[in-house]
mmCIF file of C-alpha atoms and ligand atoms in Angstrom:
data_model
loop_
_atom_site.group_PDB
_atom_site.id
_atom_site.type_symbol
_atom_site.label_atom_id
_atom_site.label_comp_id
_atom_site.label_asym_id
_atom_site.label_seq_id
_atom_site.Cartn_x
_atom_site.Cartn_y
_atom_site.Cartn_z
ATOM 1 C CA MET A 1 -22.642 43.118 -3.224
ATOM 2 C CA ASP A 2 -24.680 40.975 -5.630
ATOM 3 C CA CYS A 3 -24.558 37.254 -6.502
ATOM 4 C CA GLU A 4 -22.582 37.819 -9.710
ATOM 5 C CA LEU A 5 -19.752 39.704 -8.029
ATOM 6 C CA THR A 6 -19.777 37.219 -5.164
ATOM 7 C CA HIS A 7 -19.280 34.350 -7.603
ATOM 8 C CA GLU A 8 -16.405 36.216 -9.171
ATOM 9 C CA LEU A 9 -14.689 36.844 -5.873
ATOM 10 C CA ILE A 10 -15.573 33.701 -3.978
ATOM 11 C CA ASN A 11 -12.291 31.908 -4.695
ATOM 12 C CA ALA A 12 -10.205 34.903 -3.724
ATOM 13 C CA TYR A 13 -12.341 35.208 -0.612
ATOM 14 C CA ALA A 14 -11.764 31.572 0.284
ATOM 15 C CA ASP A 15 -8.031 32.113 -0.237
ATOM 16 C CA ARG A 16 -8.214 35.208 2.033
ATOM 17 C CA GLU A 17 -6.825 37.329 -0.736
ATOM 18 C CA LEU A 18 -9.429 40.089 -0.476
ATOM 19 C CA GLY A 19 -9.097 43.249 1.546
ATOM 20 C CA LEU A 20 -11.054 43.737 4.742
ATOM 21 C CA ILE A 21 -13.890 45.770 3.194
ATOM 22 C CA ARG A 22 -14.457 43.380 0.309
ATOM 23 C CA SER A 23 -14.329 40.407 2.692
ATOM 24 C CA MET A 24 -16.916 41.975 4.937
ATOM 25 C CA GLU A 25 -19.142 42.716 1.963
ATOM 26 C CA ILE A 26 -18.967 39.107 0.893
ATOM 27 C CA GLU A 27 -19.591 37.881 4.415
ATOM 28 C CA GLY A 28 -22.665 40.056 4.531
ATOM 29 C CA HIS A 29 -23.907 38.660 1.232
ATOM 30 C CA LEU A 30 -23.236 35.071 2.295
ATOM 31 C CA ARG A 31 -25.327 35.682 5.409
ATOM 32 C CA ASP A 32 -28.261 36.963 3.390
ATOM 33 C CA CYS A 33 -28.077 34.750 0.281
ATOM 34 C CA PRO A 34 -28.694 31.014 0.789
ATOM 35 C CA ALA A 35 -27.648 30.205 -2.802
ATOM 36 C CA CYS A 36 -24.214 31.836 -2.465
ATOM 37 C CA SER A 37 -23.682 30.553 1.015
ATOM 38 C CA GLU A 38 -24.421 26.999 -0.230
ATOM 39 C CA ARG A 39 -22.016 27.494 -3.063
ATOM 40 C CA TYR A 40 -19.361 28.715 -0.651
ATOM 41 C CA ALA A 41 -19.930 25.691 1.653
ATOM 42 C CA GLY A 42 -19.495 23.376 -1.322
ATOM 43 C CA LEU A 43 -16.308 25.111 -2.288
ATOM 44 C CA GLN A 44 -14.947 24.751 1.246
ATOM 45 C CA ALA A 45 -15.845 21.058 1.345
ATOM 46 C CA LEU A 46 -14.107 20.490 -1.983
ATOM 47 C CA ARG A 47 -11.018 22.287 -0.792
ATOM 48 C CA GLY A 48 -10.988 20.199 2.365
ATOM 49 C CA ALA A 49 -11.179 17.018 0.308
ATOM 50 C CA ILE A 50 -8.406 18.169 -2.027
ATOM 51 C CA GLY A 51 -6.334 19.177 0.962
ATOM 52 C CA VAL A 52 -6.523 15.609 2.228
ATOM 53 C CA LEU A 53 -5.496 14.163 -1.125
ATOM 54 C CA TYR A 54 -2.888 16.719 -1.942
ATOM 55 C CA HIS A 55 0.403 16.451 -0.157
ATOM 56 C CA LYS A 56 2.651 19.427 -0.457
ATOM 57 C CA PRO A 57 5.782 18.335 -2.333
ATOM 58 C CA PRO A 58 8.966 18.441 -0.265
ATOM 59 C CA ILE A 59 11.273 21.469 -0.505
ATOM 60 C CA HIS A 60 13.964 19.661 -2.529
ATOM 61 C CA LEU A 61 11.385 18.763 -5.151
ATOM 62 C CA GLN A 62 10.163 22.363 -5.389
ATOM 63 C CA LYS A 63 13.790 23.513 -5.792
ATOM 64 C CA ARG A 64 14.469 21.037 -8.582
ATOM 65 C CA VAL A 65 11.326 22.081 -10.450
ATOM 66 C CA THR A 66 12.195 25.777 -10.081
ATOM 67 C CA LYS A 67 15.722 25.126 -11.304
ATOM 68 C CA ALA A 68 14.509 23.141 -14.320
ATOM 69 C CA VAL A 69 12.113 25.906 -15.303
ATOM 70 C CA ARG A 70 14.781 28.568 -14.769
ATOM 71 C CA ASN A 71 17.247 26.639 -16.971
ATOM 72 C CA ALA A 72 14.624 26.437 -19.645
ATOM 73 C CA SER A 73 13.874 30.165 -19.647
ATOM 74 C CA ARG A 74 17.589 30.919 -19.784
ATOM 75 C CA GLY A 75 17.824 29.014 -23.064
ATOM 76 C CA GLU A 76 14.943 31.036 -24.436
ATOM 77 C CA LYS A 77 17.098 34.058 -25.215
ATOM 78 C CA LYS A 78 19.293 32.230 -27.746
ATOM 79 C CA SER A 79 16.705 31.225 -30.268
ATOM 80 C CA ASP A 80 13.169 30.011 -30.511
ATOM 81 C CA LEU A 81 14.309 26.548 -31.504
ATOM 82 C CA ILE A 82 16.576 26.162 -28.535
ATOM 83 C CA SER A 83 14.080 27.675 -26.155
ATOM 84 C CA TRP A 84 11.359 25.218 -27.185
ATOM 85 C CA ARG A 85 13.800 22.362 -26.919
ATOM 86 C CA MET A 86 14.908 23.583 -23.505
ATOM 87 C CA ILE A 87 11.328 23.905 -22.358
ATOM 88 C CA GLY A 88 10.692 20.374 -23.593
ATOM 89 C CA ILE A 89 13.675 19.113 -21.625
ATOM 90 C CA ALA A 90 12.626 21.092 -18.591
ATOM 91 C CA VAL A 91 9.085 19.791 -18.776
ATOM 92 C CA SER A 92 10.328 16.184 -19.009
ATOM 93 C CA ALA A 93 12.679 16.866 -16.131
ATOM 94 C CA VAL A 94 9.797 18.170 -14.094
ATOM 95 C CA VAL A 95 7.624 15.200 -15.061
ATOM 96 C CA ILE A 96 10.413 12.774 -14.152
ATOM 97 C CA VAL A 97 11.006 14.495 -10.833
ATOM 98 C CA ILE A 98 7.323 14.439 -9.996
ATOM 99 C CA LEU A 99 6.929 10.824 -11.149
ATOM 100 C CA SER A 100 9.944 9.595 -9.196
ATOM 101 C CA TRP A 101 8.718 11.450 -6.170
ATOM 102 C CA GLY A 102 5.347 9.735 -6.603
ATOM 103 C CA VAL A 103 6.986 6.326 -6.975
ATOM 104 C CA VAL A 104 9.073 6.851 -3.846
ATOM 105 C CA ARG A 105 5.951 7.870 -1.975
ATOM 106 C CA LEU A 106 4.136 4.822 -3.278
ATOM 107 C CA VAL A 107 6.929 2.459 -2.270
ATOM 108 C CA SER A 108 7.423 4.017 1.142
ATOM 109 C CA ARG A 109 3.691 3.971 1.830
ATOM 110 C CA PRO A 110 3.128 1.360 4.514
ATOM 111 C CA ALA A 111 -0.592 1.081 3.975
ATOM 112 C CA GLU A 112 -0.692 -1.748 1.455
ATOM 113 C CA SER A 113 1.398 -4.319 3.301
ATOM 114 C CA GLU A 114 -0.186 -3.307 6.601
ATOM 115 C CA LEU A 115 -3.611 -3.918 5.100
ATOM 116 C CA LEU A 116 -2.521 -7.258 3.746
ATOM 117 C CA ALA A 117 -0.989 -8.195 7.101
ATOM 118 C CA ARG A 118 -4.363 -7.450 8.677
ATOM 119 C CA GLU A 119 -6.065 -9.695 6.102
ATOM 120 C CA VAL A 120 -3.547 -12.462 6.793
ATOM 121 C CA VAL A 121 -4.121 -12.236 10.571
ATOM 122 C CA ALA A 122 -7.902 -12.206 10.089
ATOM 123 C CA SER A 123 -7.664 -15.306 7.940
ATOM 124 C CA HIS A 124 -5.504 -17.035 10.550
ATOM 125 C CA VAL A 125 -7.986 -16.182 13.330
ATOM 126 C CA ARG A 126 -10.928 -17.318 11.176
ATOM 127 C CA SER A 127 -9.291 -20.667 10.478
ATOM 128 C CA LEU A 128 -8.896 -21.263 14.220
ATOM 129 C CA MET A 129 -12.332 -19.961 15.200
ATOM 130 C CA ALA A 130 -14.226 -21.933 12.618
ATOM 131 C CA ASN A 131 -12.061 -24.940 13.389
ATOM 132 C CA HIS A 132 -11.416 -25.054 9.692
ATOM 133 C CA LEU A 133 -7.676 -25.387 9.500
ATOM 134 C CA ALA A 134 -7.473 -27.793 6.600
ATOM 135 C CA ASP A 135 -9.453 -28.910 3.566
ATOM 136 C CA VAL A 136 -6.941 -31.680 3.242
ATOM 137 C CA PRO A 137 -5.945 -32.704 6.755
ATOM 138 C CA SER A 138 -2.773 -34.672 6.373
ATOM 139 C CA SER A 139 0.741 -34.691 7.712
ATOM 140 C CA ASP A 140 1.974 -36.170 4.439
ATOM 141 C CA GLN A 141 3.419 -33.627 2.059
ATOM 142 C CA HIS A 142 2.830 -36.052 -0.843
ATOM 143 C CA THR A 143 -0.887 -35.907 -0.101
ATOM 144 C CA VAL A 144 -1.128 -32.184 0.570
ATOM 145 C CA LYS A 145 0.914 -30.869 -2.345
ATOM 146 C CA PRO A 146 -1.003 -32.670 -5.142
ATOM 147 C CA TRP A 147 -4.327 -31.737 -3.506
ATOM 148 C CA PHE A 148 -3.790 -28.190 -4.799
ATOM 149 C CA ASN A 149 -3.505 -29.363 -8.415
ATOM 150 C CA GLY A 150 -6.307 -27.931 -10.483
ATOM 151 C CA LYS A 151 -7.540 -25.787 -7.609
ATOM 152 C CA ILE A 152 -5.009 -23.008 -8.006
ATOM 153 C CA ASP A 153 -2.740 -21.998 -10.846
ATOM 154 C CA PHE A 154 0.539 -22.528 -8.975
ATOM 155 C CA SER A 155 2.140 -25.223 -6.874
ATOM 156 C CA PRO A 156 2.864 -24.123 -3.304
ATOM 157 C CA PRO A 157 5.956 -25.389 -1.506
ATOM 158 C CA VAL A 158 4.927 -28.098 0.964
ATOM 159 C CA GLU A 159 7.606 -29.317 3.341
ATOM 160 C CA ASP A 160 7.570 -31.931 6.010
ATOM 161 C CA LEU A 161 9.219 -30.346 9.024
ATOM 162 C CA ALA A 162 7.971 -32.757 11.682
ATOM 163 C CA SER A 163 11.477 -33.835 12.671
ATOM 164 C CA GLU A 164 12.252 -30.193 13.404
ATOM 165 C CA GLY A 165 9.196 -29.843 15.606
ATOM 166 C CA PHE A 166 6.824 -28.295 13.096
ATOM 167 C CA ALA A 167 4.177 -30.895 12.233
ATOM 168 C CA LEU A 168 2.249 -30.477 9.006
ATOM 169 C CA VAL A 169 -1.471 -30.333 9.802
ATOM 170 C CA GLY A 170 -2.753 -29.955 6.279
ATOM 171 C CA GLY A 171 -3.628 -27.503 3.579
ATOM 172 C CA ARG A 172 -6.640 -25.511 2.457
ATOM 173 C CA LEU A 173 -7.682 -22.940 -0.069
ATOM 174 C CA ASP A 174 -8.076 -19.408 1.200
ATOM 175 C CA TYR A 175 -8.740 -16.034 -0.321
ATOM 176 C CA LEU A 176 -6.336 -13.133 0.208
ATOM 177 C CA ASP A 177 -5.215 -10.083 -1.767
ATOM 178 C CA ASN A 178 -8.237 -10.604 -4.036
ATOM 179 C CA ARG A 179 -7.225 -14.031 -5.199
ATOM 180 C CA PRO A 180 -7.305 -17.689 -4.158
ATOM 181 C CA VAL A 181 -4.191 -18.611 -2.216
ATOM 182 C CA ALA A 182 -2.654 -21.769 -0.762
ATOM 183 C CA ALA A 183 -2.721 -22.063 3.014
ATOM 184 C CA LEU A 184 -0.526 -24.642 4.722
ATOM 185 C CA VAL A 185 -0.969 -25.290 8.397
ATOM 186 C CA TYR A 186 1.747 -26.380 10.744
ATOM 187 C CA GLN A 187 1.689 -27.002 14.480
ATOM 188 C CA ARG A 188 4.323 -26.465 17.111
ATOM 189 C CA ARG A 189 3.236 -27.548 20.586
ATOM 190 C CA GLN A 190 -0.148 -25.805 21.062
ATOM 191 C CA HIS A 191 0.564 -23.150 18.422
ATOM 192 C CA TYR A 192 -0.790 -23.246 14.926
ATOM 193 C CA ILE A 193 1.051 -21.593 12.062
ATOM 194 C CA ASN A 194 -0.642 -20.526 8.862
ATOM 195 C CA PHE A 195 1.669 -20.307 5.886
ATOM 196 C CA PHE A 196 0.125 -18.536 2.870
ATOM 197 C CA ALA A 197 1.578 -18.545 -0.615
ATOM 198 C CA TRP A 198 0.523 -17.000 -3.876
ATOM 199 C CA PRO A 199 2.124 -15.597 -7.031
ATOM 200 C CA SER A 200 2.724 -11.863 -6.963
ATOM 201 C CA GLU A 201 4.815 -9.231 -8.581
ATOM 202 C CA ALA A 202 6.090 -7.981 -5.251
ATOM 203 C CA ASP A 203 9.795 -7.157 -5.129
ATOM 204 C CA ASP A 204 12.198 -9.136 -3.048
ATOM 205 C CA VAL A 205 11.286 -8.150 0.480
ATOM 206 C CA LYS A 206 11.361 -9.528 3.937
ATOM 207 C CA LYS A 207 9.572 -8.001 6.854
ATOM 208 C CA GLU A 208 8.273 -8.795 10.280
ATOM 209 C CA LEU A 209 5.180 -7.315 11.825
ATOM 210 C CA SER A 210 3.084 -7.726 14.904
ATOM 211 C CA GLN A 211 -0.671 -7.460 14.515
ATOM 212 C CA GLN A 212 -3.169 -7.914 17.323
ATOM 213 C CA GLY A 213 -0.688 -10.033 19.284
ATOM 214 C CA TYR A 214 0.164 -12.274 16.346
ATOM 215 C CA ASN A 215 3.570 -12.446 14.774
ATOM 216 C CA VAL A 216 3.669 -12.068 11.030
ATOM 217 C CA ILE A 217 6.606 -12.689 8.759
ATOM 218 C CA HIS A 218 6.369 -11.815 5.085
ATOM 219 C CA TRP A 219 8.756 -12.316 2.267
ATOM 220 C CA ALA A 220 8.607 -12.330 -1.508
ATOM 221 C CA ARG A 221 10.884 -14.157 -3.838
ATOM 222 C CA ALA A 222 10.943 -15.316 -7.442
ATOM 223 C CA GLY A 223 7.449 -14.095 -8.265
ATOM 224 C CA MET A 224 5.858 -15.513 -5.154
ATOM 225 C CA SER A 225 4.600 -13.864 -1.994
ATOM 226 C CA TYR A 226 4.725 -15.705 1.322
ATOM 227 C CA TRP A 227 3.109 -14.845 4.633
ATOM 228 C CA ILE A 228 3.538 -16.647 7.953
ATOM 229 C CA VAL A 229 1.260 -15.911 10.890
ATOM 230 C CA SER A 230 1.084 -17.433 14.367
ATOM 231 C CA ASP A 231 0.868 -16.705 18.038
ATOM 232 C CA LEU A 232 4.167 -18.584 18.322
ATOM 233 C CA ASN A 233 6.994 -16.429 19.659
ATOM 234 C CA LYS A 234 9.069 -14.477 17.177
ATOM 235 C CA SER A 235 12.353 -16.376 17.428
ATOM 236 C CA GLU A 236 10.769 -19.805 16.895
ATOM 237 C CA LEU A 237 8.707 -18.422 14.054
ATOM 238 C CA ARG A 238 11.859 -17.034 12.496
ATOM 239 C CA GLY A 239 13.464 -20.458 12.873
ATOM 240 C CA PHE A 240 10.473 -21.955 11.061
ATOM 241 C CA VAL A 241 10.863 -19.490 8.177
ATOM 242 C CA GLU A 242 14.575 -20.263 7.907
ATOM 243 C CA LEU A 243 13.900 -23.979 7.804
ATOM 244 C CA LEU A 244 11.209 -23.498 5.176
ATOM 245 C CA GLN A 245 13.467 -21.307 3.059
ATOM 246 C CA SER A 246 16.427 -23.648 3.292
ATOM 247 C CA ARG A 247 14.238 -26.630 2.264
ATOM 248 C CA THR A 248 12.422 -24.842 -0.542
ATOM 249 C CA TRP A 249 15.406 -23.160 -2.150
ATOM 250 C CA ARG A 250 18.225 -25.474 -1.285
HETATM 251 ZN ZN1 ZN B 301 -25.982 35.503 -3.818
#
């Protein structure tokens, strides 16, 4: 076995497609030839990396693709024109199936919102640790709301909820999701609540998460994304969100 033949067969060898004798010959060559063995190691590493990125499509997807291709080849017998048209249709069907599968995977992927939730919690913790809750410490919504003018390109909802037991502490600028965001701070008993708002293209969603012992509530609406984070218990935090929503969109 020489280098040239090894190069030719290395993929088949990696796929375990070679017979026993050929495989043993290649193994012998890989033992003796540093260049080929390095090449083989590189190939294995690449395959490993691709294996991580590549998710096998689900069975139903495979079936739909097979069916589309089969339909196309059936049309082929009638005439060249039809067959090319059928193949075109089949190819677009396949592309659509693959795309929609990709979109579904993208949407169902939890990573993005989980990452953002982590960012939100980290920002909340930082604001408490650094004792930097507010750039504009004020319980007056008419002081806090205009403070954001000219600092960010949107106007965050600022509500006075003191009579409901959520005192406005103030507002500050923060940085989340790769952009400046508005942070409003409320207090209930000993618990601080950070309320983040920024424009986003997120769909209408509402979700609750727990991260490192903090309760997080997220919702998106009318082109804005909102995140609430606190060590306050879930039911009171939910109450806060409901109050906020009823005031902001009454
Ligand atoms: Zn070699």
